[in-house]
XYZ file of C-alpha atoms in Angstrom:
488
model
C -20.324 79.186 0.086
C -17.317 78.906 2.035
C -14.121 80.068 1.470
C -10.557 78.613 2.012
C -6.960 79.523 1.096
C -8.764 81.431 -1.923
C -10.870 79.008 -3.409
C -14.499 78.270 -3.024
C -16.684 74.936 -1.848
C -20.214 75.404 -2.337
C -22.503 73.741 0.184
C -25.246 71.899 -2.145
C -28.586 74.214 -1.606
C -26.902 76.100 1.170
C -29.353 78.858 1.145
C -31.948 75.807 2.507
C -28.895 74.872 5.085
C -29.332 71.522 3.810
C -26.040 69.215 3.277
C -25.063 65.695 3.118
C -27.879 63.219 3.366
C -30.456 66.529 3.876
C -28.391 66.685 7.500
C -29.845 70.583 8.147
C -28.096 73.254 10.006
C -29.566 76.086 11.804
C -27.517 78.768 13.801
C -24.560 77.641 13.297
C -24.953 74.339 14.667
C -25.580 71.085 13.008
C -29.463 69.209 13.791
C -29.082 65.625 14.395
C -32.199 64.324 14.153
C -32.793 60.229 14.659
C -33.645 58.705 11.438
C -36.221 56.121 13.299
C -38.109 58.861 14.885
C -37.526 61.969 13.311
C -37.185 63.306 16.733
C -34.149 65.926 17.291
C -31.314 64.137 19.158
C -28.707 66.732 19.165
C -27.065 69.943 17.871
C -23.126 70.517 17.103
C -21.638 73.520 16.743
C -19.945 73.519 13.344
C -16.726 75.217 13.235
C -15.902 78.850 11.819
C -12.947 79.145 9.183
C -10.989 80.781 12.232
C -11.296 77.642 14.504
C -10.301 75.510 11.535
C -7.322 77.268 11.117
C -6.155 77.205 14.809
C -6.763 73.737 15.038
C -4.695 73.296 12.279
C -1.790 75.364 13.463
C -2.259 73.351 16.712
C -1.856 70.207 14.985
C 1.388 71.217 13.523
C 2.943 72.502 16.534
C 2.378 69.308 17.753
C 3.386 67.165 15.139
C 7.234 67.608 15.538
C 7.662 66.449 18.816
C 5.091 63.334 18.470
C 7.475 61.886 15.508
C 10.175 62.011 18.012
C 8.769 59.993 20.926
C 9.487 56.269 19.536
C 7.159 53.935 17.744
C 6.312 51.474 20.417
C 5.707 54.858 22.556
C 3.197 56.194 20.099
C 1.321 52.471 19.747
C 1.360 52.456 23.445
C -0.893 55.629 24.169
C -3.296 54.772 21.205
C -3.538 51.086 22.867
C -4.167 53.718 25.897
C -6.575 55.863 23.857
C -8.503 52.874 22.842
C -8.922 51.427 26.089
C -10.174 54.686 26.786
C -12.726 54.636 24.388
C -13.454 51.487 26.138
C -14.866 53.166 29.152
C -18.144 54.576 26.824
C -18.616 51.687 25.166
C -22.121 50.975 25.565
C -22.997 55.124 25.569
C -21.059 54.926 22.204
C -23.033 52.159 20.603
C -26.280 54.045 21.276
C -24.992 57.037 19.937
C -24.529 55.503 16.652
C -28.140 53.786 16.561
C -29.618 57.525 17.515
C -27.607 58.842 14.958
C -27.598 56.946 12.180
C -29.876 53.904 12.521
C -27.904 50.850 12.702
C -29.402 48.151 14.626
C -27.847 48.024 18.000
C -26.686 44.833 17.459
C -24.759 45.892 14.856
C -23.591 49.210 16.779
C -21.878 47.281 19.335
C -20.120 44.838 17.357
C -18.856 48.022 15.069
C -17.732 49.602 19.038
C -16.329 46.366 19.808
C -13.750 46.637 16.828
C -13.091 50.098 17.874
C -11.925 49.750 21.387
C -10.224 45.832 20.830
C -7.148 47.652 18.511
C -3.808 45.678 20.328
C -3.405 44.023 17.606
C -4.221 46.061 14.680
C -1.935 48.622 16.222
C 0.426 46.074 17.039
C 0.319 45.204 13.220
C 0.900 48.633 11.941
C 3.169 49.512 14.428
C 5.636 46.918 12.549
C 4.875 47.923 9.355
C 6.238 51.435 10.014
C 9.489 49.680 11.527
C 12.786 50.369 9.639
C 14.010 47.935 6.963
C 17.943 46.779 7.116
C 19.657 46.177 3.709
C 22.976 45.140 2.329
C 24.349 43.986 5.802
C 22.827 46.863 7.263
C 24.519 49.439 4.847
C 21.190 50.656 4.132
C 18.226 50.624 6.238
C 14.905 52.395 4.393
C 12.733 54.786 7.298
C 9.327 56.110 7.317
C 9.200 59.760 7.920
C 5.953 61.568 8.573
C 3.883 63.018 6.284
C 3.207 66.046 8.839
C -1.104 67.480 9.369
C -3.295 64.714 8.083
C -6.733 65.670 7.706
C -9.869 62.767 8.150
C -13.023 62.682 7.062
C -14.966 59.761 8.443
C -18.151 58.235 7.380
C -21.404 58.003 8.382
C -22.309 54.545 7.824
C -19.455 53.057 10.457
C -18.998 56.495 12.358
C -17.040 55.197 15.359
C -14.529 52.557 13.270
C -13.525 53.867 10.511
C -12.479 56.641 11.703
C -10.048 54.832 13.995
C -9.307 52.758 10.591
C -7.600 55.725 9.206
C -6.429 57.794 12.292
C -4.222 55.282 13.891
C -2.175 54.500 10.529
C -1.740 58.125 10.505
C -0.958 58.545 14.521
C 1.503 55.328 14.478
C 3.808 57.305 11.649
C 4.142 60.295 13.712
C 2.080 62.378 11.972
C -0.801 64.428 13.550
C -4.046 64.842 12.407
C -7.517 66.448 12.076
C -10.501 64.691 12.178
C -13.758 65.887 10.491
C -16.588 63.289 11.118
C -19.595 63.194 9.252
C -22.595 65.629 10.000
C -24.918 63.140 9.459
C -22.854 61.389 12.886
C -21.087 64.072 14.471
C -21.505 62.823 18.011
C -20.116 59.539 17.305
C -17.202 61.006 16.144
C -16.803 63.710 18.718
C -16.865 60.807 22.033
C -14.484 58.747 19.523
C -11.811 61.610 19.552
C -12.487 62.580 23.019
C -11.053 59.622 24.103
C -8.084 60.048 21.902
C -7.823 63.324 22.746
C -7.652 62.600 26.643
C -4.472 60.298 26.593
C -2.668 61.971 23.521
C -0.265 64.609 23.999
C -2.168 68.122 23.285
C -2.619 68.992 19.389
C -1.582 65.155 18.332
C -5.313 64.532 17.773
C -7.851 67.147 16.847
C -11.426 67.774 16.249
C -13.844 69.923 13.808
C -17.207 69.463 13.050
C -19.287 70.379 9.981
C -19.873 69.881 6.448
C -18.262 70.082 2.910
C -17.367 74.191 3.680
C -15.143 72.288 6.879
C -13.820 69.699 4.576
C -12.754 72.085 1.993
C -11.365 74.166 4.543
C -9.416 71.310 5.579
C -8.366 69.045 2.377
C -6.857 73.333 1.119
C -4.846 74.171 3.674
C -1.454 74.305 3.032
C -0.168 73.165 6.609
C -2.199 69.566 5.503
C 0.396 67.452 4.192
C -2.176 64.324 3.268
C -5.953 63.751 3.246
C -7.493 60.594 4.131
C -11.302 59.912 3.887
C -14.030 57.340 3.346
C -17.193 58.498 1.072
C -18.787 58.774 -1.653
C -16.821 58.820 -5.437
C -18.273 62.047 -5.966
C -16.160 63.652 -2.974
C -13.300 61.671 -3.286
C -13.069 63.279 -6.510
C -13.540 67.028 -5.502
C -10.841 66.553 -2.886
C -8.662 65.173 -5.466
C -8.920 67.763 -7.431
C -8.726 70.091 -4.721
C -5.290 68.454 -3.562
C -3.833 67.939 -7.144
C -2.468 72.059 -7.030
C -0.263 71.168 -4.153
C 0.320 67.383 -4.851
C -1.389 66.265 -1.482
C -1.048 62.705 -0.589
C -4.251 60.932 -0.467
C -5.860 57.914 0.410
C -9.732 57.476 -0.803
C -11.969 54.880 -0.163
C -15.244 55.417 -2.192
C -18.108 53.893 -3.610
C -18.850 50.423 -4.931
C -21.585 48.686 -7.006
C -20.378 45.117 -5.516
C -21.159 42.169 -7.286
C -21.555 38.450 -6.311
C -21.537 35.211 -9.003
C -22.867 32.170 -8.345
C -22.336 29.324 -10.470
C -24.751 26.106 -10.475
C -22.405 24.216 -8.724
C -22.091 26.244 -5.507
C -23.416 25.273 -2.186
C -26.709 27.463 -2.724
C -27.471 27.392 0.546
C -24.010 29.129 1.572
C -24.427 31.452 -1.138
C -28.337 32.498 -0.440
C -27.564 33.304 3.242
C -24.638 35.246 2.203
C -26.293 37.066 -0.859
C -29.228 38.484 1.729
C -26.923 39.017 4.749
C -24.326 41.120 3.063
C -27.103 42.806 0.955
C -28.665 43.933 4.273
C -26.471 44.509 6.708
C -26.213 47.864 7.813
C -29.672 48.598 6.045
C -27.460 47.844 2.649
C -25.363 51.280 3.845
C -22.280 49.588 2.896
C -19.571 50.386 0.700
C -19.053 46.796 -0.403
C -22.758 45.250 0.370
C -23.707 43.101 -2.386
C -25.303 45.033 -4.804
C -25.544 43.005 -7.867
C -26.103 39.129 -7.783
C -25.456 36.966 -10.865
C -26.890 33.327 -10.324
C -26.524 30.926 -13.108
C -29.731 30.553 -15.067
C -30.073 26.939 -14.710
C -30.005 27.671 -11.112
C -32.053 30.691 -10.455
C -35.452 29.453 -9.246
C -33.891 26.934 -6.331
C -31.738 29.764 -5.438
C -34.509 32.735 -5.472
C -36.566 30.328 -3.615
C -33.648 30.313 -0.857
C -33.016 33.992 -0.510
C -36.718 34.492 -0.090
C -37.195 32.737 2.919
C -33.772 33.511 4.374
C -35.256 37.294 3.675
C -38.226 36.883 5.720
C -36.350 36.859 8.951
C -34.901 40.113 8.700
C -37.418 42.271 10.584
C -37.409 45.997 9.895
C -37.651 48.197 12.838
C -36.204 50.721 15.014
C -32.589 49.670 16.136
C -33.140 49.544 19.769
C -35.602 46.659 19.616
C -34.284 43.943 20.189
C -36.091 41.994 17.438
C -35.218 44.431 14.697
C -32.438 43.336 12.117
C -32.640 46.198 9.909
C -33.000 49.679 10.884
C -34.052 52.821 9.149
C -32.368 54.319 6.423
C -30.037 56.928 7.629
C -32.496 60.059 5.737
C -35.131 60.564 3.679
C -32.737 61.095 1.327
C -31.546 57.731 0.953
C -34.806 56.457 1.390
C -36.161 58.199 -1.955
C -33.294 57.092 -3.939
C -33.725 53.455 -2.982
C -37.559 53.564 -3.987
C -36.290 55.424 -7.174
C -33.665 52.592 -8.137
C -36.367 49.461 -7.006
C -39.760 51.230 -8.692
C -37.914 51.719 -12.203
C -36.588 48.572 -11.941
C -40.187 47.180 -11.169
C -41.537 49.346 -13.877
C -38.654 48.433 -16.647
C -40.093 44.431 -15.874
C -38.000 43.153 -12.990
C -39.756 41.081 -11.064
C -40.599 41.806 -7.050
C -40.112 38.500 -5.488
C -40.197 39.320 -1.859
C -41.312 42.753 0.304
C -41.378 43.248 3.647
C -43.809 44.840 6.438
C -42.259 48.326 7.986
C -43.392 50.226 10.957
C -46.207 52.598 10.454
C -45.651 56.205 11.342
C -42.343 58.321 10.934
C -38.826 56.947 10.148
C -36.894 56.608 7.398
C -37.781 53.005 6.834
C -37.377 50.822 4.187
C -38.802 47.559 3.406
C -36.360 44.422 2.609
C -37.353 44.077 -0.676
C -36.098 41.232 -2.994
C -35.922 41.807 -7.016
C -35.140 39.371 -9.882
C -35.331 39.258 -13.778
C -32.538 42.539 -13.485
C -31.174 43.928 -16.522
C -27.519 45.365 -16.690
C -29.134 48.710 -18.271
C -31.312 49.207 -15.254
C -30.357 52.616 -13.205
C -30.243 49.338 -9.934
C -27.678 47.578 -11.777
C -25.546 50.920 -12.827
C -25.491 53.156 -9.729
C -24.873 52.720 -6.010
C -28.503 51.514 -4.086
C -27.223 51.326 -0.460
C -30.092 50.106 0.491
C -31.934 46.943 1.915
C -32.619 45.076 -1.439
C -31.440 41.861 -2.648
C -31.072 42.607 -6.166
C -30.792 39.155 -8.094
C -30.191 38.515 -12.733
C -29.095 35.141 -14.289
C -26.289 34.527 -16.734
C -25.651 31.626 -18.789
C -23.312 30.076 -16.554
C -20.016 30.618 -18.712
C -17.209 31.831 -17.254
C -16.688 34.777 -19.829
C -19.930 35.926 -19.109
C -19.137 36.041 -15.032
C -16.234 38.431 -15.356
C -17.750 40.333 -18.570
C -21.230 41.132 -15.700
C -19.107 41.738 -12.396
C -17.069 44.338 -14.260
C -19.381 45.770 -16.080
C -19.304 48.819 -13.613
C -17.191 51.902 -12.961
C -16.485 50.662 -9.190
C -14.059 48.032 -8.179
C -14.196 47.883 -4.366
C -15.049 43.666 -3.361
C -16.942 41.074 -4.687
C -17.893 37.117 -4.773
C -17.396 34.175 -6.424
C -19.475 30.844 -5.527
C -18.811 27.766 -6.855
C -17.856 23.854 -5.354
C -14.971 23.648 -8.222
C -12.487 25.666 -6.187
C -9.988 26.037 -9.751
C -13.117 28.007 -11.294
C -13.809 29.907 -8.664
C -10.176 30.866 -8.672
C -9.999 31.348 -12.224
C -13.075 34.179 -12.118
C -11.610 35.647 -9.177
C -8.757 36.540 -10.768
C -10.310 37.868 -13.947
C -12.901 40.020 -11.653
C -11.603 44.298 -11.237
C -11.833 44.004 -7.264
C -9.822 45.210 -4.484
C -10.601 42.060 -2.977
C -12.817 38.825 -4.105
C -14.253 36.217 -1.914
C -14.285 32.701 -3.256
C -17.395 31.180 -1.449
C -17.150 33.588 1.136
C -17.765 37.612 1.915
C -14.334 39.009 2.323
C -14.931 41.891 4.708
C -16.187 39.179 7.178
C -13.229 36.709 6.571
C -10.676 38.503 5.213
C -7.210 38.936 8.486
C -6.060 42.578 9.689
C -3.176 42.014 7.483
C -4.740 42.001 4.208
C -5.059 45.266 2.160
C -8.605 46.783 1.794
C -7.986 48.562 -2.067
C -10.530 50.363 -4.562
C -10.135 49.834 -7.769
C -11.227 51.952 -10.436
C -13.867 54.697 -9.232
C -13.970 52.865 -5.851
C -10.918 54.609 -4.370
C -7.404 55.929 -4.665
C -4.590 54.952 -2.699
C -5.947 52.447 0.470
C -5.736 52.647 3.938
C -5.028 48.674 5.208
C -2.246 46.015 5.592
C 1.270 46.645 5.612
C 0.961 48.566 2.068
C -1.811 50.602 3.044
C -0.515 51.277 6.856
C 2.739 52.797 5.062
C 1.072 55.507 2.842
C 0.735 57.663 5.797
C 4.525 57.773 5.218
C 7.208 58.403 2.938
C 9.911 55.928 3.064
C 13.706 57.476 2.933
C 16.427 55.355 2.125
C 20.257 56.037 4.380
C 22.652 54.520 2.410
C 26.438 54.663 3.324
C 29.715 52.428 2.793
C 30.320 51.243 6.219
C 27.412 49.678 8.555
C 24.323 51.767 9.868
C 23.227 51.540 13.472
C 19.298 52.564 13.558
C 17.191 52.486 16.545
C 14.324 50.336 15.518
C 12.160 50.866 18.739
């Protein structure tokens, strides 16, 4: 167990040293092992309670003096910082494949959007700008939070993490990152390049597992916590931070679902349903998870994801003809055979399954299911894994929005359809941060647009204008005569 400011986190099976995802750690240092090999790739030191706590204290030391250099100043050095990062690109995108699978492919588009951040920053930047009321009698400011602790994922190690840190860097407040241990080295290049064009203690570092995070998301100098997870932690550090009213921002889990009506272009909709079921292996908050395809429809369109399935090769990331990697553990791996052999077993129907690479790694074939029931463990609990998991409704609208939120999670989903005032009409009905009407919305939806959980699938959001300014309070200077406020 680990202890911090007088309460306990227990490490699941700590006397094994196992943690998150099975990620092991032996003398004090986390074992990275490549989850297409099985080979060793790394070890990083985790940090003691007594380097947690300095970092913090250096963090806050700093904080008070980065709030004061000017907004455009602060979106300056992170365009700086970023450019940095720039410099390790392709390093960086190998990293992540080593670390957590990806296909490199995908590891370098996921760099790309780390290190091309003008314009996000740009974005948030004047979000954070002051707002001028009542012939400038009133003008409403963003003040700092203070410390804000990160936890980044695993499954997009290097953006993410830059996702949440530069809302929280633009505002003036400082912050501590934790990265995942199942991708600690991703993280750890990410922040060095912050860390080498930031004033000292503006952006800081730790390494290790839920004892760190605890550590972190407790301490009282941490004004705000901001991480992207699983439910299940977003709700221990909520109740960790409820004692001292923390601010948070969560993004967690979803069980993403996609409808597709008779009338949709099925072709659209099949290469969607199996792209955005796979990418990433399926380690995606908001893959699709849960297809609904009108029963009329349902054999034309099965017959269409099946062959747009067969051309997504499973294989180690750094060939070249590989479009889905490993899982990231064996972990994972087991719970995706657990969720697709009771489905099997409870009479859903196996419609497609892939060839995987013989030998070690965490692989997984792309497997294709049909006939689903709602009841099934598949259709109830996050798979986040490489299966395109497909049931039929009777093509009613009722029946579209009763299935899609029939599910604790409300992080993104899809509606298909060629009668654009239907598709609209479900969309709105659907519990979903955001819905894409014959489209994916992570892949269409502009920088500006909030990225929001509903229900179990977060608290508090970390994107667009709304989500850029909950890494600040607003404070409103009201007076009888004009106020002049530098707005740089």
């Amino acid at each position: 167990q680990g202890v911090a400011q007088g309460r306990t986190w227990a490490r699941p099976e700590a006397e094994a040293g196992a943690m998150v995802q099975g990620v092991v750690i032996e003398d004090g240092k986390i074992v990275v092992v490549d989850p297409a090999t099985g080979e060793v790739v790394g070890r990083v030191p985790v940090s003691s309670a007594e380097e947690v706590g300095a970092v913090i204290a250096r963090a806050k030391a700093a904080q008070v003096a980065w709030a004061e250099r000017s907004l455009a100043e602060r979106g300056a050095l992170l365009k700086e910082a970023c450019k940095k990062l720039a410099e390790s690109q392709e390093e960086l995108a190998k990293t992540i494949v080593k670390e957590m699978g990806k296909v490199l492919a995908e590891a370098i588009e996921e760099v790309g959007g780390a290190v091309a951040k003008d314009d996000f920053i740009d974005l948030v930047v004047e979000a954070n700008k002051p707002i001028v009321m009542n012939e400038g009698k009133s003008i409403v400011i963003r003040q700092p939070h203070g410390v804000v602790s990160i936890c980044a994922p695993w499954n997009f190690p290097a953006d993410e993490l830059l996702l949440l840190a530069i809302p929280a860097l633009v505002a003036g407040n400082t912050v501590v990152v934790k990265p995942s241990e199942v991708a600690p080295m991703t993280g750890a290049k990410v922040m060095e390049a912050l860390m080498a064009v930031l004033p000292s203690g503006v952006a800081n570092l730790v390494q290790g597992d839920g004892v760190v995070g605890g550590a972190l998301v407790q301490h009282p100098d941490v004004a705000m916590c901001a991480m992207t997870g699983s439910s299940a932690t977003g709700k221990k550090i909520m109740e960790s931070c409820s004692n001292s009213l923390k601010r948070l921002v969560l993004e967690l889990g979803g069980k993403d679902p996609m409808v597709v009506f008779a009338d949709a272009d099925l072709d659209k909709a099949a290469e969607d349903a199996v792209a955005f079921s796979l990418m990433n292996c399926g380690q995606v908050c908001c893959s699709i998870e849960r297809i609904y395809i009108e029963a009329g429809a349902k054999e034309v369109f099965e017959k269409k994801v099946v062959e747009k399935a067969k051309s997504w090769k499973v294989g180690n990331g750094f060939h070249a003809e590989s479009k889905v990697g490993p899982l990231v553990s064996e972990m994972q791996r087991a719970m995706v055979a657990k969720h697709v052999d009771s489905a099997v077993s409870g009479g859903a129907k196996l419609l497609y399954k892939s060839d995987v690479p013989e030998g070690s790694g965490n692989f997984y074939p792309v497997t294709v299911l049909s006939n689903l029931k709602q009841e099934m463990e598949i259709q109830k609990e996050e798979t986040f894994g490489p299966v395109v998991a497909i049931a039929s409704f009777d093509g009613s609208e009722s029946s579209a929005i009763t299935l899609a939120n029939d599910t604790p999670y409300g992080l993104a989903a899809c509606v298909y359809s060629k009668d654009a005032a239907k598709a609209r009409r479900v969309s709105r009905q659907i519990r979903a941060g955001q819905v894409g009407i014959n489209s994916y919305p992570l892949a269409v939806a502009p920088l500006s647009c909030p990225w929001v959980g509903h229900k179990g699938s977060g608290f508090g959001y970390h994107s667009g204008p709304d989500g850029w300014r909950q890494f600040s309070m607003p404070q409103s200077l009201v007076s009888e005569e004009p106020l002049v406020e530098d707005t740089a």
